[in-house]
mmCIF file with all atom_site columns, C-alpha atoms in Angstrom:
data_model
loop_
_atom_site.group_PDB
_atom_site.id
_atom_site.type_symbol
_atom_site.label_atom_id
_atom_site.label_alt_id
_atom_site.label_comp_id
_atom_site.label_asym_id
_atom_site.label_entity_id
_atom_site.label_seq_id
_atom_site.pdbx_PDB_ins_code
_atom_site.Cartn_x
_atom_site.Cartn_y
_atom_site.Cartn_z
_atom_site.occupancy
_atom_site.B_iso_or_equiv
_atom_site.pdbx_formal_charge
_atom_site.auth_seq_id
_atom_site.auth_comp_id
_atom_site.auth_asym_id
_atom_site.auth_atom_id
_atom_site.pdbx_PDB_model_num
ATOM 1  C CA . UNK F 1 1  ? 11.667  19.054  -8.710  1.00 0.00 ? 515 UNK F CA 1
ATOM 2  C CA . UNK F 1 2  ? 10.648  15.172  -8.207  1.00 0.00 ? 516 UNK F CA 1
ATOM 3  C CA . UNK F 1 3  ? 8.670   14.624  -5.497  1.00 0.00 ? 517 UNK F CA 1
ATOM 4  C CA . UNK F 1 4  ? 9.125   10.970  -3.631  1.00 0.00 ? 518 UNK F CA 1
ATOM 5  C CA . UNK F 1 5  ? 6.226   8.883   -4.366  1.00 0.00 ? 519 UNK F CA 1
ATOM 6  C CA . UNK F 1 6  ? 6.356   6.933   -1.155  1.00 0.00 ? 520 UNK F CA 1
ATOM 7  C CA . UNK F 1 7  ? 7.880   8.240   2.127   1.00 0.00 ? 521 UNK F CA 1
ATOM 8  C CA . UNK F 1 8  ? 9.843   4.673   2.874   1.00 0.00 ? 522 UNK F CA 1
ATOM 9  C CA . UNK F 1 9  ? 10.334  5.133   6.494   1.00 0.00 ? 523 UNK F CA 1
ATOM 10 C CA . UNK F 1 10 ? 6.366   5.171   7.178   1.00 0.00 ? 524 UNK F CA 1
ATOM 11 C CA . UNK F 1 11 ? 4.689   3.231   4.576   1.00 0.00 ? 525 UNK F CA 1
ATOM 12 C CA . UNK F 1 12 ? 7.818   0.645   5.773   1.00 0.00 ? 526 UNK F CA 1
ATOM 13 C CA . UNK F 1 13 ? 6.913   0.964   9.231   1.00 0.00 ? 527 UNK F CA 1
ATOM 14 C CA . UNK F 1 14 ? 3.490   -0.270  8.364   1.00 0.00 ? 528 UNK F CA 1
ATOM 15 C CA . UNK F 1 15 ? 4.421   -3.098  6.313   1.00 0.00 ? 529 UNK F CA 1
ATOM 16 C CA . UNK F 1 16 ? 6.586   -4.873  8.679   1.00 0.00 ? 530 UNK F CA 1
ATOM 17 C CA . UNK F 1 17 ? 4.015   -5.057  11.007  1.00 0.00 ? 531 UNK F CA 1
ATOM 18 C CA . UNK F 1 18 ? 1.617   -6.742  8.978   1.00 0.00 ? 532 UNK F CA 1
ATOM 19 C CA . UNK F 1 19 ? 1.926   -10.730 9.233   1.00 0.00 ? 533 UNK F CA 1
ATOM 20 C CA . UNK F 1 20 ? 0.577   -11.875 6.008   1.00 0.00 ? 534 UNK F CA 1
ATOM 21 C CA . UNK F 1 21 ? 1.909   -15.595 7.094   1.00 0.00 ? 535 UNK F CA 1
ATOM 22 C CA . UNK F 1 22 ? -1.170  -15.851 8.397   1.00 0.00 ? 536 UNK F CA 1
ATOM 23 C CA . UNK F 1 23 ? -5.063  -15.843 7.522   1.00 0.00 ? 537 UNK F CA 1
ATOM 24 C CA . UNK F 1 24 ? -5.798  -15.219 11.126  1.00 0.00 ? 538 UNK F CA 1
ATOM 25 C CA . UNK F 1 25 ? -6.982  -11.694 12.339  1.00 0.00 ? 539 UNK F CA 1
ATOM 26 C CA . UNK F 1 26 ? -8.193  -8.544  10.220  1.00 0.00 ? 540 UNK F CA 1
ATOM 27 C CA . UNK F 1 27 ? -6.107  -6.114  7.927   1.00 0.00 ? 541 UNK F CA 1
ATOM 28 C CA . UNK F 1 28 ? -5.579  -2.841  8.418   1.00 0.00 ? 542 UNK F CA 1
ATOM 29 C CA . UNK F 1 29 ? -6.031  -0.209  6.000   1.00 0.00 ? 543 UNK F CA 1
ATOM 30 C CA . UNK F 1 30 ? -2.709  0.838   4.292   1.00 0.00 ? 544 UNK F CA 1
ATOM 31 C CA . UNK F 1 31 ? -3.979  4.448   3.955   1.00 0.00 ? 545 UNK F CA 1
ATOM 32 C CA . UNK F 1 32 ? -1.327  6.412   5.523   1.00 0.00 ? 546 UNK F CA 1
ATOM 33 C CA . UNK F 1 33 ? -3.238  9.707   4.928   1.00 0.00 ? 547 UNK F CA 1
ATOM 34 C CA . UNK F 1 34 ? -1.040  11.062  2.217   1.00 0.00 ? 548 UNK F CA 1
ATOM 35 C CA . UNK F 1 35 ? -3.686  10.638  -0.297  1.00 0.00 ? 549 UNK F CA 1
ATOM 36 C CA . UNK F 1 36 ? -2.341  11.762  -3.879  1.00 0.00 ? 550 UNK F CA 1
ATOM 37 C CA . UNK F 1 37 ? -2.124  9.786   -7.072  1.00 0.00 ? 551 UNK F CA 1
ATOM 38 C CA . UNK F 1 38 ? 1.074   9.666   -9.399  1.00 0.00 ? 552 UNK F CA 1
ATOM 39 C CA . UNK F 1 39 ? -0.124  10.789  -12.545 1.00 0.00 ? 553 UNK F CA 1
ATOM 40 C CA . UNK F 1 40 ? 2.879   8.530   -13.845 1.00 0.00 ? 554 UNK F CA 1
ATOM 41 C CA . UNK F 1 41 ? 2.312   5.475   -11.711 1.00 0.00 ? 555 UNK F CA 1
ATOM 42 C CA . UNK F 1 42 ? -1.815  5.604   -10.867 1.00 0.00 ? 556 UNK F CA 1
ATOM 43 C CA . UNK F 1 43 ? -0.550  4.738   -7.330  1.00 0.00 ? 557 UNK F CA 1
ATOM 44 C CA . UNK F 1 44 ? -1.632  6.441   -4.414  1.00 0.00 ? 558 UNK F CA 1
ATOM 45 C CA . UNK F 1 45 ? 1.762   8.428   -3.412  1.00 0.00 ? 559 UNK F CA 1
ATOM 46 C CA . UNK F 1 46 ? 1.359   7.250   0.540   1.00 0.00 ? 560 UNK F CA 1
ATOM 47 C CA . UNK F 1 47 ? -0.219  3.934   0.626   1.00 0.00 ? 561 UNK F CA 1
ATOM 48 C CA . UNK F 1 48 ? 1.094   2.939   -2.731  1.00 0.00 ? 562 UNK F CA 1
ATOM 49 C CA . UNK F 1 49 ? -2.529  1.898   -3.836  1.00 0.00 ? 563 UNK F CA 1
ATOM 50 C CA . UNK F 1 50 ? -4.775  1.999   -7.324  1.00 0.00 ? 564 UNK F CA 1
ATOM 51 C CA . UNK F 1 51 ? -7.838  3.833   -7.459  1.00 0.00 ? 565 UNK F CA 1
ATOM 52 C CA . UNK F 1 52 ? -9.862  0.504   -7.587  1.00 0.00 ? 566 UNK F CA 1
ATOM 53 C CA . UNK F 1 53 ? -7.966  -0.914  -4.488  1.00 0.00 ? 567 UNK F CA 1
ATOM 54 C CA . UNK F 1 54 ? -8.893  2.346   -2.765  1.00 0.00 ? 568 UNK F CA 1
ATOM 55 C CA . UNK F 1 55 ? -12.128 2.482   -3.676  1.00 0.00 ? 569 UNK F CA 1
ATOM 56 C CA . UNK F 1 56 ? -13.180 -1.515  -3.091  1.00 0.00 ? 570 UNK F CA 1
ATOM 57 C CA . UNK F 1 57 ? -10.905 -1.808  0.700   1.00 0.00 ? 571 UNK F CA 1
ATOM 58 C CA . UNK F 1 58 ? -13.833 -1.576  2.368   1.00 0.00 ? 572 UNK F CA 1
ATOM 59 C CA . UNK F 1 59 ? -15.909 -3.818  1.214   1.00 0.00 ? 573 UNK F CA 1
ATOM 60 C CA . UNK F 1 60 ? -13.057 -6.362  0.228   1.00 0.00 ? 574 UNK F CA 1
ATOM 61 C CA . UNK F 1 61 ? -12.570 -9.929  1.515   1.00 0.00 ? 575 UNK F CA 1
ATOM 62 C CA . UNK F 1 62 ? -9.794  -10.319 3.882   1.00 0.00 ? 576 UNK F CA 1
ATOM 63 C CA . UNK F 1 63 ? -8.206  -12.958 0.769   1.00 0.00 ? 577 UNK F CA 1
ATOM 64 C CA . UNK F 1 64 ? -8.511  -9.885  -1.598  1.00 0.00 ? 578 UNK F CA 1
ATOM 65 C CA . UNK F 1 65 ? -6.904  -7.460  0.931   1.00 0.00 ? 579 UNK F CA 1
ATOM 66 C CA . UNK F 1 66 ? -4.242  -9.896  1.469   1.00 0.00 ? 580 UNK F CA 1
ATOM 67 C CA . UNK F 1 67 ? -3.260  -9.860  -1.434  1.00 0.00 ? 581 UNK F CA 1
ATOM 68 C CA . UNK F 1 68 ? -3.690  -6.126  -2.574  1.00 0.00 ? 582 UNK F CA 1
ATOM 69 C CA . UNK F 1 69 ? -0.812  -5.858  1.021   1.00 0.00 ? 583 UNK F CA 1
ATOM 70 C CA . UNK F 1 70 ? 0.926   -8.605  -1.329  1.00 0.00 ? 584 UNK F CA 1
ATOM 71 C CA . UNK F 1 71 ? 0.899   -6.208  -4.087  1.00 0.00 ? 585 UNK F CA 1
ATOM 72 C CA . UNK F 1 72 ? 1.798   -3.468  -2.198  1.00 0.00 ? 586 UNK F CA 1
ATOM 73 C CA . UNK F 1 73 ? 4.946   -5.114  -0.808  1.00 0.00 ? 587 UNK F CA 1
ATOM 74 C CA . UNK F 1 74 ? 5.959   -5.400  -4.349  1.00 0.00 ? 588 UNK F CA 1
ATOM 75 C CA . UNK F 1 75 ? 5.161   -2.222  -5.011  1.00 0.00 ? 589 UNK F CA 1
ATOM 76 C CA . UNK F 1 76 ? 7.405   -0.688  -2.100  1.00 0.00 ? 590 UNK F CA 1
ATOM 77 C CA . UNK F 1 77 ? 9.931   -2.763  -2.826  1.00 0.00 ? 591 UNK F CA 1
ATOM 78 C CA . UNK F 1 78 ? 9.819   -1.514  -6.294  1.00 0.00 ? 592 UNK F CA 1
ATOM 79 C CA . UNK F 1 79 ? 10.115  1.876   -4.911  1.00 0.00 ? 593 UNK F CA 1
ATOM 80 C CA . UNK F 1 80 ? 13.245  1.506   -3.167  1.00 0.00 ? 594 UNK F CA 1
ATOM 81 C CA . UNK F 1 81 ? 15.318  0.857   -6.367  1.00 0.00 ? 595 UNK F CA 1
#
């Protein structure tokens, strides 16, 4: 049986309300709390992230967490096809 590797409807949720138009404000984690890596993919199966992006969020720079949300856009989008 496949398992989904993203559930689209929450990680989907998340994304659209995250204005990356901006530089203003602070990022949220994506963490979702369905924390599993794809042995295929190396992507977290609920926030879509890597190990590294995982383990450096907290310390990160807003620039490098916008664009590991950049990533993760692509990512999702990815997903969906």
């Amino acid at each position: 049986m496949r398992r989904k590797k993203v559930d689209p409807a929450e990680f989907g949720r998340l994304l659209a309300d995250i204005d990356l138009s901006t530089n203003e404000g602070t990022l949220p984690s994506p963490c979702i709390g369905i924390c599993r890596v794809d042995a295929s993919t190396r992507f977290c199966v609920g926030c879509l992230r890597t190990i590294d992006e995982i383990a450096t969020w907290g310390g990160a720079s807003e620039g490098d967490k916008r664009s590991i949300w950049t990533a993760l856009r692509q990512r999702y989008d990815a997903s969906l096809s």
